[in-house]
mmCIF file of C-alpha atoms and ligand atoms in Angstrom:
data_model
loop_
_atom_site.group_PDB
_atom_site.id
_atom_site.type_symbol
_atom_site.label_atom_id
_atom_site.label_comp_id
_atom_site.label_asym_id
_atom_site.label_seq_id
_atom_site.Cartn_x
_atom_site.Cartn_y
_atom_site.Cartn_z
ATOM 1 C CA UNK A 148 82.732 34.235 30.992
ATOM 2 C CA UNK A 149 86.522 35.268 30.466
ATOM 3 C CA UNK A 150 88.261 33.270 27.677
ATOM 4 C CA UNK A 151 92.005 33.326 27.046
ATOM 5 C CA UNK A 152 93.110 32.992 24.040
ATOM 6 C CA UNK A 153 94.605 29.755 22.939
ATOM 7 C CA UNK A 154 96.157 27.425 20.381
ATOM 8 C CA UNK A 155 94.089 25.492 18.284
ATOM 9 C CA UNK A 156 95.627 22.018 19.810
ATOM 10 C CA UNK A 157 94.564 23.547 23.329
ATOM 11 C CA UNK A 158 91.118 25.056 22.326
ATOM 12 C CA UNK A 159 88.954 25.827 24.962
ATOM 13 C CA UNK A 160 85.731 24.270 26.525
ATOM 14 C CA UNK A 161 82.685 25.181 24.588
ATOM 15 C CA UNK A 162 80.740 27.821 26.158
ATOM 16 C CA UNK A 163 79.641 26.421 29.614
ATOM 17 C CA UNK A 164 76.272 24.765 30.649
ATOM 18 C CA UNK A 165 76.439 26.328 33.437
ATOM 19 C CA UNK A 166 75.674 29.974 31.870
ATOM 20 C CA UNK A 167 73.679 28.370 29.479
ATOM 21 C CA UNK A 168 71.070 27.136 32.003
ATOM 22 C CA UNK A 169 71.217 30.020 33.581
ATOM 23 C CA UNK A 170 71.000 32.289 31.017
ATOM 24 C CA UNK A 171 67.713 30.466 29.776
ATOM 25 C CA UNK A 172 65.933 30.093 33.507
ATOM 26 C CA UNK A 173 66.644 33.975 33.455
ATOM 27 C CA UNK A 174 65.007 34.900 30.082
ATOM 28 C CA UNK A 175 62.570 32.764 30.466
ATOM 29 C CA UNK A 176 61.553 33.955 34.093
ATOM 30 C CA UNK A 177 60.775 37.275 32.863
ATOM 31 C CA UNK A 178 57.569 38.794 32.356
ATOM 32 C CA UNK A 179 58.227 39.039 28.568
ATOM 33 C CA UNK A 180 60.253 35.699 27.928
ATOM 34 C CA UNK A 181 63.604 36.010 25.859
ATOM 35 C CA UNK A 182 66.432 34.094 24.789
ATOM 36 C CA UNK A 183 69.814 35.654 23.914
ATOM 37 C CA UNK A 184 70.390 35.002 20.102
ATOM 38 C CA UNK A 185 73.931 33.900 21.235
ATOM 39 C CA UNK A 186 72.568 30.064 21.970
ATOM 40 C CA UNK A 187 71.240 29.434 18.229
ATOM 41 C CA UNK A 188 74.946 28.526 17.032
ATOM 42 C CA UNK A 189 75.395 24.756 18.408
ATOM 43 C CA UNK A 190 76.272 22.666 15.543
ATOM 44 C CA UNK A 191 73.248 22.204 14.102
ATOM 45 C CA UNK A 192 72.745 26.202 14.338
ATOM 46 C CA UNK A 193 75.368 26.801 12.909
ATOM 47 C CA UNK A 194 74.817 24.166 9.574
ATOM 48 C CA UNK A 195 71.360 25.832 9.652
ATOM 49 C CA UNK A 196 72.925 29.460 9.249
ATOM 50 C CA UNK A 197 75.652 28.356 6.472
ATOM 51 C CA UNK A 198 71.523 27.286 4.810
ATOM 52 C CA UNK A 199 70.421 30.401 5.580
ATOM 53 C CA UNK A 200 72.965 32.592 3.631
ATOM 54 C CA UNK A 201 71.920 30.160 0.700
ATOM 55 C CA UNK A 202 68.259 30.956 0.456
ATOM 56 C CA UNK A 203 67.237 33.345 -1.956
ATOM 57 C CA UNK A 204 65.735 35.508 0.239
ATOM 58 C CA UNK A 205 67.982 36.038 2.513
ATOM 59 C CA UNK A 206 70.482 38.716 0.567
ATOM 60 C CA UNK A 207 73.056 39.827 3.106
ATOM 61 C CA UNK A 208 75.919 36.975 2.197
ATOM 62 C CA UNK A 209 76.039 37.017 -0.954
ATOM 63 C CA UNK A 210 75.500 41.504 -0.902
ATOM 64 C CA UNK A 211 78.201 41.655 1.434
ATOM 65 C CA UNK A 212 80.775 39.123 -0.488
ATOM 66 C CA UNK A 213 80.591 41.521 -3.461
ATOM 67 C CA UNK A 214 81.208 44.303 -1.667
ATOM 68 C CA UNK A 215 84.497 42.908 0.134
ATOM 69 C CA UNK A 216 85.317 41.590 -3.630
ATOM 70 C CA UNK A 217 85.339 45.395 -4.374
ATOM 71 C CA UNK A 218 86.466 47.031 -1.720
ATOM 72 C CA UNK A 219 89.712 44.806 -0.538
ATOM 73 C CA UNK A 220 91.996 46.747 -2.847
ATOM 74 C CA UNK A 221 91.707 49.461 -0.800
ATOM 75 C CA UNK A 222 91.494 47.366 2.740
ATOM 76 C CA UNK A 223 94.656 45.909 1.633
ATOM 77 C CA UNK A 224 96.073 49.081 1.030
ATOM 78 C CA UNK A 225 95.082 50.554 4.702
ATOM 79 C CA UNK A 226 97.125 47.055 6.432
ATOM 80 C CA UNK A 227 100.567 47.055 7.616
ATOM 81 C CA UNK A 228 102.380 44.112 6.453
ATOM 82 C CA UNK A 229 102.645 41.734 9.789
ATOM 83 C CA UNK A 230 99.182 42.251 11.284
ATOM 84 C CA UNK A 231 97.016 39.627 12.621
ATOM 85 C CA UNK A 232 93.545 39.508 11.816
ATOM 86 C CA UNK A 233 91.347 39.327 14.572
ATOM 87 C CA UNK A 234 87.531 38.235 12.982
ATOM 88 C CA UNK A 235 84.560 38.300 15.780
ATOM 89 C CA UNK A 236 81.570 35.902 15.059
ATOM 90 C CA UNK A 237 83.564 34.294 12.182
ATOM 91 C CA UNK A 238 81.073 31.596 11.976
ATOM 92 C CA UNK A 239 82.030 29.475 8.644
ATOM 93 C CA UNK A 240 84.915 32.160 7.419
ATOM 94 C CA UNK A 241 83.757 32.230 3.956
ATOM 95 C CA UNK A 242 83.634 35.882 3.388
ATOM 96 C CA UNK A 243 86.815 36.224 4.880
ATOM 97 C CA UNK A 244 88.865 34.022 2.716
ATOM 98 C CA UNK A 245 88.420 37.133 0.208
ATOM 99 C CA UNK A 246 90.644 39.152 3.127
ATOM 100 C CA UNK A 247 93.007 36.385 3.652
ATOM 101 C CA UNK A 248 94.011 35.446 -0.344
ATOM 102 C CA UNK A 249 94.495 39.689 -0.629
ATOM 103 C CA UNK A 250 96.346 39.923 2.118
ATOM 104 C CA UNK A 251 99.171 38.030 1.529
ATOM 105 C CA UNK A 252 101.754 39.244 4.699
ATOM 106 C CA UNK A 253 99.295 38.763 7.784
ATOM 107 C CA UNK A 254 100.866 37.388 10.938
ATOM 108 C CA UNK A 255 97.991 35.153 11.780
ATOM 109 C CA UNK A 256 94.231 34.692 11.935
ATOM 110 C CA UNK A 257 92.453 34.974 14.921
ATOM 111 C CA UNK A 258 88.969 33.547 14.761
ATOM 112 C CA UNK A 259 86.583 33.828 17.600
ATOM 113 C CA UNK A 260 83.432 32.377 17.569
ATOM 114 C CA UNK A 261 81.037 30.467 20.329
ATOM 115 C CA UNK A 262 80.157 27.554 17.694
ATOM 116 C CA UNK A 263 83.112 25.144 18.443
ATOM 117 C CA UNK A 264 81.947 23.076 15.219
ATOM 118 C CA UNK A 265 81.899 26.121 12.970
ATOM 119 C CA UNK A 266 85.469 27.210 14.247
ATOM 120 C CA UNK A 267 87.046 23.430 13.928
ATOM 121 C CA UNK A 268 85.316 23.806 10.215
ATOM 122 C CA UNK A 269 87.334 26.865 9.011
ATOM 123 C CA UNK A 270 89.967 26.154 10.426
ATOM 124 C CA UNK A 271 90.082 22.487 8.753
ATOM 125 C CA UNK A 272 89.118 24.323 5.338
ATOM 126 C CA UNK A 273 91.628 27.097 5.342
ATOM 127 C CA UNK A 274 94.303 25.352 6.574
ATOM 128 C CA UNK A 275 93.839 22.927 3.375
ATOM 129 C CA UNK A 276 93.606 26.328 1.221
ATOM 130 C CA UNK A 277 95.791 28.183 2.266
ATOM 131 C CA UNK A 278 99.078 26.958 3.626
ATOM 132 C CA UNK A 279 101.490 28.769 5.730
ATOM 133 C CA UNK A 280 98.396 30.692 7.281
ATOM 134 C CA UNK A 281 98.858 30.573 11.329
ATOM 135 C CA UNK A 282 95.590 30.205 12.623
ATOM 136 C CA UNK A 283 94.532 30.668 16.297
ATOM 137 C CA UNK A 284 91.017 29.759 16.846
ATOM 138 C CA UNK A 285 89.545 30.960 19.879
ATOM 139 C CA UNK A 286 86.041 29.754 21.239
ATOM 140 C CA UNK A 287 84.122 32.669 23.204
ATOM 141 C CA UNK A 288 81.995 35.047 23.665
ATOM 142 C CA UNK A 289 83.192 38.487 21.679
ATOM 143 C CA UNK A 290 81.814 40.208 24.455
ATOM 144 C CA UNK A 291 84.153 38.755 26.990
ATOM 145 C CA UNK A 292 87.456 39.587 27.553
ATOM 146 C CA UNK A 293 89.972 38.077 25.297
ATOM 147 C CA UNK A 294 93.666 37.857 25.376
ATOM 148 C CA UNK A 295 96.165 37.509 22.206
ATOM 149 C CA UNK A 296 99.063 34.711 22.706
ATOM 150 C CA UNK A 297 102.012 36.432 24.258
ATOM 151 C CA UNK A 298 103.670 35.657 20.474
ATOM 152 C CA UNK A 299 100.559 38.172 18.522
ATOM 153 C CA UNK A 300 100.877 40.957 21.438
ATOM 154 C CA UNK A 301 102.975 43.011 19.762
ATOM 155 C CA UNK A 302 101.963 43.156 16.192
ATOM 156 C CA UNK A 303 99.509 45.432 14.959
ATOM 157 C CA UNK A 304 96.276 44.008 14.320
ATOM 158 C CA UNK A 305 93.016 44.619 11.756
ATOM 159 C CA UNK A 306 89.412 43.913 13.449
ATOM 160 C CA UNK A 307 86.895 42.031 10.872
ATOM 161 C CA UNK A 308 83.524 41.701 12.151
ATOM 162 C CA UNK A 309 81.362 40.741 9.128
ATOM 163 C CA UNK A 310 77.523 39.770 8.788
ATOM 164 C CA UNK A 311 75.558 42.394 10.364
ATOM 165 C CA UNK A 312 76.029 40.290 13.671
ATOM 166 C CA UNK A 313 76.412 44.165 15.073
ATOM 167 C CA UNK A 314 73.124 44.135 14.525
ATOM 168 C CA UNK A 315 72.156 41.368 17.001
ATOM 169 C CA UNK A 316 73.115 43.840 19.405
ATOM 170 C CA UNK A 317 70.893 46.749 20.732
ATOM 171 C CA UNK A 318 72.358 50.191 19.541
ATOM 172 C CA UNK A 319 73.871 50.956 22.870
ATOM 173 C CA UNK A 320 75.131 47.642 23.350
ATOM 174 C CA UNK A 321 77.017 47.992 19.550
ATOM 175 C CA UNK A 322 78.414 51.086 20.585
ATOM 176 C CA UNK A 323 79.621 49.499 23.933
ATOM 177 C CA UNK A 324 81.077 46.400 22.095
ATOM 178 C CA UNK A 325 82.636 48.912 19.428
ATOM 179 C CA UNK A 326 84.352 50.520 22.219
ATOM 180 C CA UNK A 327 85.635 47.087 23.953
ATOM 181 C CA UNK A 328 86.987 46.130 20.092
ATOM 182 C CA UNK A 329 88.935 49.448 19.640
ATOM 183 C CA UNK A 330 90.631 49.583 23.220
ATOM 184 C CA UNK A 331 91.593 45.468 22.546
ATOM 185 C CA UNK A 332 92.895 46.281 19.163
ATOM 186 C CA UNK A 333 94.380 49.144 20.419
ATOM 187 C CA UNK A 334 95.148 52.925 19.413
ATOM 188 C CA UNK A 335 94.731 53.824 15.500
ATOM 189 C CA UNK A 336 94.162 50.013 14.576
ATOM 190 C CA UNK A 337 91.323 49.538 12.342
ATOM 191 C CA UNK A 338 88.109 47.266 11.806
ATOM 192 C CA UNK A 339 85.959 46.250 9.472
ATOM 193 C CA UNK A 340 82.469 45.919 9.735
ATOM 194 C CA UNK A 341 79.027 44.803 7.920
ATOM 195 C CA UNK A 342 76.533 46.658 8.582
ATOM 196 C CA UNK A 343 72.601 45.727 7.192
ATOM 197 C CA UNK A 344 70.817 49.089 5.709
ATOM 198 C CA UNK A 345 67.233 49.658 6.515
ATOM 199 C CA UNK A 346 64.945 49.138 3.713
ATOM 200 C CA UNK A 347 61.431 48.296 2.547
ATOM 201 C CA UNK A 348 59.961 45.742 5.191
ATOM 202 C CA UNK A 349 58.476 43.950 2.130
ATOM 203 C CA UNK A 350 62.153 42.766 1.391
ATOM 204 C CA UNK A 351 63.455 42.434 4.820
ATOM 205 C CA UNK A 352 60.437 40.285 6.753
ATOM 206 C CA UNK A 353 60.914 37.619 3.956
ATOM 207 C CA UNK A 354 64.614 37.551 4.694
ATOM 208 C CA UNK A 355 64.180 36.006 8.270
ATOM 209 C CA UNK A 356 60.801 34.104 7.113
ATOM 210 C CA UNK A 357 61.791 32.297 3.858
ATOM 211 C CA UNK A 358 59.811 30.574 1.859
ATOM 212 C CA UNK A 359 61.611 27.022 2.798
ATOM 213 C CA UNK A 360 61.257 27.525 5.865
ATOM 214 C CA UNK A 361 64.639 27.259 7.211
ATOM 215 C CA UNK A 362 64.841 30.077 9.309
ATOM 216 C CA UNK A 363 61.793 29.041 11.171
ATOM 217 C CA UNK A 364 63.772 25.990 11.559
ATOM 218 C CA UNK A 365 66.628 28.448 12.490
ATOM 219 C CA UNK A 366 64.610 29.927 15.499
ATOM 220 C CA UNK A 367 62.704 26.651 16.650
ATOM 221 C CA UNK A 368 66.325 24.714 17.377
ATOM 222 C CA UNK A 369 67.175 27.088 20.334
ATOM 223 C CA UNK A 370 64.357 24.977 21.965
ATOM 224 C CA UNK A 371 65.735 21.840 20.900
ATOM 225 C CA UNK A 372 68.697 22.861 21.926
ATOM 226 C CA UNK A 373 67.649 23.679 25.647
ATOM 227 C CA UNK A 374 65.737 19.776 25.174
ATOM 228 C CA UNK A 375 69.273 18.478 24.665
ATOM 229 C CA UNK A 376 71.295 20.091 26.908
ATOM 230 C CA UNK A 377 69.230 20.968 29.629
ATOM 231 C CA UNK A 378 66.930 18.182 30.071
ATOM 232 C CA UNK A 379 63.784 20.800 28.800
ATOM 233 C CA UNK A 380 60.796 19.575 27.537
ATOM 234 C CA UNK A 381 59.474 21.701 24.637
ATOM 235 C CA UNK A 382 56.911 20.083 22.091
ATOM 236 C CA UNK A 383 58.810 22.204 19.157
ATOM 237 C CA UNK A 384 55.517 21.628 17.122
ATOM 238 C CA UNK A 385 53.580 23.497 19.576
ATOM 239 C CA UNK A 386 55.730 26.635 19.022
ATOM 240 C CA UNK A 387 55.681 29.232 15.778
ATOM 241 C CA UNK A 388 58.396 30.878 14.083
ATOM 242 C CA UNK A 389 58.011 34.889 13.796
ATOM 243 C CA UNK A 390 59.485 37.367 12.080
ATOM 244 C CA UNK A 391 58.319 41.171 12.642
ATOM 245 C CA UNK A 392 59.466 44.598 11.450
ATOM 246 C CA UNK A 393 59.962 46.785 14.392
ATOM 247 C CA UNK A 394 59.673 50.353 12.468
ATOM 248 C CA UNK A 395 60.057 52.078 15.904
ATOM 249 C CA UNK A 396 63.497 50.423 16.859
ATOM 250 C CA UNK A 397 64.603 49.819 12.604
ATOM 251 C CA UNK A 398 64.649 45.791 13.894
ATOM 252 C CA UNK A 399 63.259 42.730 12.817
ATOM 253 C CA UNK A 400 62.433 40.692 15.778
ATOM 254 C CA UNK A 401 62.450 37.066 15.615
ATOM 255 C CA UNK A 402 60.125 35.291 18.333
ATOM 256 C CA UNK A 403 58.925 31.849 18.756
ATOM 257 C CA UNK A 404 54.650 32.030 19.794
ATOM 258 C CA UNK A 405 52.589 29.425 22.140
ATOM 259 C CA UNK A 406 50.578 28.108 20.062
ATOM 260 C CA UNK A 407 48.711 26.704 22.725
ATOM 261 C CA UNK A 408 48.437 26.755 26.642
ATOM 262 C CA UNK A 409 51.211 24.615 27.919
ATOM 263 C CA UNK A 410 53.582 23.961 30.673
ATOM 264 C CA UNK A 411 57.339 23.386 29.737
ATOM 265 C CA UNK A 412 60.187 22.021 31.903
ATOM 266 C CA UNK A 413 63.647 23.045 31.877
ATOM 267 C CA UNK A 414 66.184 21.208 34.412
ATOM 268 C CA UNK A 415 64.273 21.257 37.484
ATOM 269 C CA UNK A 416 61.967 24.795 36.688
ATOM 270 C CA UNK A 417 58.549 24.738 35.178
ATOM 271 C CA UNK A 418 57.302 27.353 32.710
ATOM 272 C CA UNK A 419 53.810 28.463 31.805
ATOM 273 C CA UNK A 420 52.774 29.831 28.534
ATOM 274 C CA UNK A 421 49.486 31.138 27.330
ATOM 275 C CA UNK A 422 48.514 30.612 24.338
ATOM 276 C CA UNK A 423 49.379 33.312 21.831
ATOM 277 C CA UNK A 424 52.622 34.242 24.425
ATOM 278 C CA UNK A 425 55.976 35.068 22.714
ATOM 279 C CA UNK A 426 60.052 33.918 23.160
ATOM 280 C CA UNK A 427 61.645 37.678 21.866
ATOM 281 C CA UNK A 428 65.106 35.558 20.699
ATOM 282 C CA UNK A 429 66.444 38.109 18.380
ATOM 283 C CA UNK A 430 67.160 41.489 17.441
ATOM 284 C CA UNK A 431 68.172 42.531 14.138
ATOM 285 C CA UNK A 432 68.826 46.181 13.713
ATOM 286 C CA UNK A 433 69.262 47.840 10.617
ATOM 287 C CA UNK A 434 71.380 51.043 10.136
ATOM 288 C CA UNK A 435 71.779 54.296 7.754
ATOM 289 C CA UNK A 436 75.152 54.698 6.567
ATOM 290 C CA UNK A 437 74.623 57.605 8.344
ATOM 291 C CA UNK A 438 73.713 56.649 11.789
ATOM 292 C CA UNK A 439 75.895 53.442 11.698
ATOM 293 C CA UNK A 440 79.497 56.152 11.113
ATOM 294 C CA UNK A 441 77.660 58.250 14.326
ATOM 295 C CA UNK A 442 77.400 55.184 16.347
ATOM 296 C CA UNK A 443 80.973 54.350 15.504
ATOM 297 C CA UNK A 444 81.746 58.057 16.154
ATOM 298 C CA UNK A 445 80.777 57.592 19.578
ATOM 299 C CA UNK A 446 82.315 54.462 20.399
ATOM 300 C CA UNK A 447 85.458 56.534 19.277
ATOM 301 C CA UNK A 448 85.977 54.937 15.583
ATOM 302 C CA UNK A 449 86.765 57.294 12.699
ATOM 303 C CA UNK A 450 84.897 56.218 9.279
ATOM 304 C CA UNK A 451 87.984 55.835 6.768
ATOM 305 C CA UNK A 452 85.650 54.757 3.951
ATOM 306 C CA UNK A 453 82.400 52.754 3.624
ATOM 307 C CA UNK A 454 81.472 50.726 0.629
ATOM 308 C CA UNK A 455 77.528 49.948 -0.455
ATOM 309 C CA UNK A 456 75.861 47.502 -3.708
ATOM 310 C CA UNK A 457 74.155 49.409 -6.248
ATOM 311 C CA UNK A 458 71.063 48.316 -4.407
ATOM 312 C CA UNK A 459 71.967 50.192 -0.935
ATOM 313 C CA UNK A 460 71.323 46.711 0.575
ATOM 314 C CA UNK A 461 73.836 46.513 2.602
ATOM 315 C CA UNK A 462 77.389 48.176 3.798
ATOM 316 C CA UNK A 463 81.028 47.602 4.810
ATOM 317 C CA UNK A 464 83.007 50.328 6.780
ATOM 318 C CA UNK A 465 86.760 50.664 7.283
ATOM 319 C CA UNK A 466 87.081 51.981 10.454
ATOM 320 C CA UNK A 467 90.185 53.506 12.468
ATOM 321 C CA UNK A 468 89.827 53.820 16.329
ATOM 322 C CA UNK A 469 91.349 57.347 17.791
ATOM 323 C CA UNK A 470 90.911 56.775 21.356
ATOM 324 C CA UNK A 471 90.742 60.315 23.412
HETATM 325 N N1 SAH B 713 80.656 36.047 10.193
HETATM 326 C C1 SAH B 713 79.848 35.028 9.535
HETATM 327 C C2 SAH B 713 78.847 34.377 10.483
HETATM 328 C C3 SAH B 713 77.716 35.273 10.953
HETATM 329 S S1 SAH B 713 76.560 34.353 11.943
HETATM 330 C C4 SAH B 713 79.142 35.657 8.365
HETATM 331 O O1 SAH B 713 79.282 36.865 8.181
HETATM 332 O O2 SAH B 713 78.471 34.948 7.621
HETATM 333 C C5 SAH B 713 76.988 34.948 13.542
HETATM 334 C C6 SAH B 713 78.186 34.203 14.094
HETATM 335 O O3 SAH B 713 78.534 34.818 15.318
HETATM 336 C C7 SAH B 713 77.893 32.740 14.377
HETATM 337 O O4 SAH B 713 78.941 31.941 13.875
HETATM 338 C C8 SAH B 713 77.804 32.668 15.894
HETATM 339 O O5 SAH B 713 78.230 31.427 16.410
HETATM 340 C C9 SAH B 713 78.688 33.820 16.315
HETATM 341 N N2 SAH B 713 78.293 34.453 17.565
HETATM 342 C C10 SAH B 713 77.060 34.877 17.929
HETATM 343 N N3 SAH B 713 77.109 35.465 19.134
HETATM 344 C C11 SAH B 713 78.413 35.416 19.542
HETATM 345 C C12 SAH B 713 79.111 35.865 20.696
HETATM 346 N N4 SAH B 713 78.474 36.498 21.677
HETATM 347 N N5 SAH B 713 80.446 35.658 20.760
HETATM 348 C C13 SAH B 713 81.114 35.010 19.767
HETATM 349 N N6 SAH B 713 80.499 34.549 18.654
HETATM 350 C C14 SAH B 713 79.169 34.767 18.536
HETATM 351 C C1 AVI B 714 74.139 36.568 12.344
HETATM 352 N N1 AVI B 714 73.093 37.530 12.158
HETATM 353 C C2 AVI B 714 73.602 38.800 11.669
HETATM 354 C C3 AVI B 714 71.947 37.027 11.364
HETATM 355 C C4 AVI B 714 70.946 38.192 11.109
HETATM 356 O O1 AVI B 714 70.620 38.406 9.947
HETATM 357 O O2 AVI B 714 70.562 38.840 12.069
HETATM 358 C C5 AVI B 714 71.271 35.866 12.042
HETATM 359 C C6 AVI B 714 69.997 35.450 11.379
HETATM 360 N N2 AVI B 714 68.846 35.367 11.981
HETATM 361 C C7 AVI B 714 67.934 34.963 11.114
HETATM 362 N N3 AVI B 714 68.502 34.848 9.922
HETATM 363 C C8 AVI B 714 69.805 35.115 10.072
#
């Protein structure tokens, strides 16, 4: 999909149907079924991820606020006055009110997000907050190509790309995007990016299979979600929320398990599943400070500083891209 970007009062069509349905008769036509992770954030994904950074298990949020609360001294100090903030995946913008109150001389905000509700949210919210802030929503896919207004082109611009939602990508596919992010910001800008740290499985399963319940909840509305949209016919009951520590690839995998024999239909395709048979619908890879500054190496970004917790939880890296 290529989105342009545009003015809020002109914001564009959510993300189509279209690639929706086909995106799901693909992953689901494969010998090991999948969904991309992408199609969790309709609206009610979206209110079920603001739960999510809530739950006591789940520590990223409220890890990563402190560290921005830290650390934005010395982001602040890094920024030219005039820049525009660029934030991929900003979901609710919470954490990044902490970047716009320190940063008092930004240009504008640029938002991008594939939640339409979660971008008309923020943008409601912060506009109350904090007036005078231009704000240019764009709804997309950060993986597509996106264009500044002809009006942002020429000022220098900071990338923000909180969350871990990095590490929803595979490794080569975060180095890719990495790369994509630096040559759109362009040469020496910078970006900032959460990054989850590997850690005892014992803390990290329980993170994506809370006690509540709500990020089984989480996983099980991407098939409510193709019920709604796309005519499908999934008994959600008959499905199982599952979160597993991949040691090999440092990942938990979420996937949604048959619990029984059953046939499903989705628009005008029918799909088998044995009982026991898995939906892979996300990757969450975890990182070494380490081997999250080579990745970044790679994709041609220069580690400025990183910040951790006392914990080693989690981690927040001020990058600067020197393209070759
Ligand atoms: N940045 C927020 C939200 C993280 S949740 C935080 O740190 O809490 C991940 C966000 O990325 C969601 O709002 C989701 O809608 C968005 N998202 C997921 N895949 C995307 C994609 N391919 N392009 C744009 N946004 C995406
Ligand atoms: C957005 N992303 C980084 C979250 C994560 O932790 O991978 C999504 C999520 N999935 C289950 N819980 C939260």
């Amino acid at each position: 999909m290529t989105s342009s970007l545009k003015h809020r009062s002109a914001i564009a069509t959510s993300p189509d149907k279209m690639e929706f349905a086909a995106d799901v008769i693909h992953g689901l036509s494969q010998p090991s079924k999948s969904l991309s992770c992408r199609w969790f954030y309709d609206a009610k994904g979206s209110d079920l991820f603001e739960q999510i950074t809530e739950l006591p298990e789940y520590y990223p949020t409220r890890t990563e606020t402190r560290i921005l609360q830290d650390c934005v001294p010395a982001i602040v100090a890094r920024t030219e006055a005039g820049s525009v903030l660029v934030e991929y995946g900003s979901g609710s913008s919470r954490k990044t009110e902490i970047l716009l109150s320190a940063l008092n001389k930004l240009a504008a905000y640029v938002p991008i997000d594939v939640s339409e509700a979660a971008l008309e949210d923020a943008r409601a919210r912060l506009s109350a907050k904090i007036p005078g802030l231009r704000i240019f929503p764009v709804i997309g896919d950060f993986l597509a190509e996106i264009d500044l207004p002809a009006s942002l082109r020429q000022k220098p611009r900071l990338g923000f790309f909180p969350g871990s939602t990095i590490g929803n990508l595979t490794r080569d596919a975060a180095q890719g995007l990495l790369r994509t992010m630096g040559e759109r910001l362009g040469p020496h800008s910078r970006l900032i990016v959460g990054v989850d740290l590997i850690k005892d499985p014992a803390v990290l399963v329980p993170a994506y299979d809370d006690a509540a319940g709500v990020t089984a909840e989480f996983n099980l509305n991407v098939l409510e979600r193709i019920n709604r949209e796309l005519s499908g016919t999934f008994d959600v009951d008959a499905f199982e929320h599952r979160a597993i520590w991949n040691a090999a690839q440092s990942r938990i995998e979420m996937h949604l398990e048959s619990r029984r024999q059953q046939t499903v239909q989705v628009l005008d395709r029918t799909f088998d599943f044995a009982a026991g048979e898995r939906i892979h619908t996300e990757n969450s890879h975890k990182y070494s400070l380490d081997g999250f500054s080579e990745l970044a190496r790679k994709a041609g970004f220069e580690t400025l500083e990183c910040w951790t917790d006392a914990n080693s939880l989690f981690s927040v890296h001020d990058l600067r891209f020197n393209p070759r």
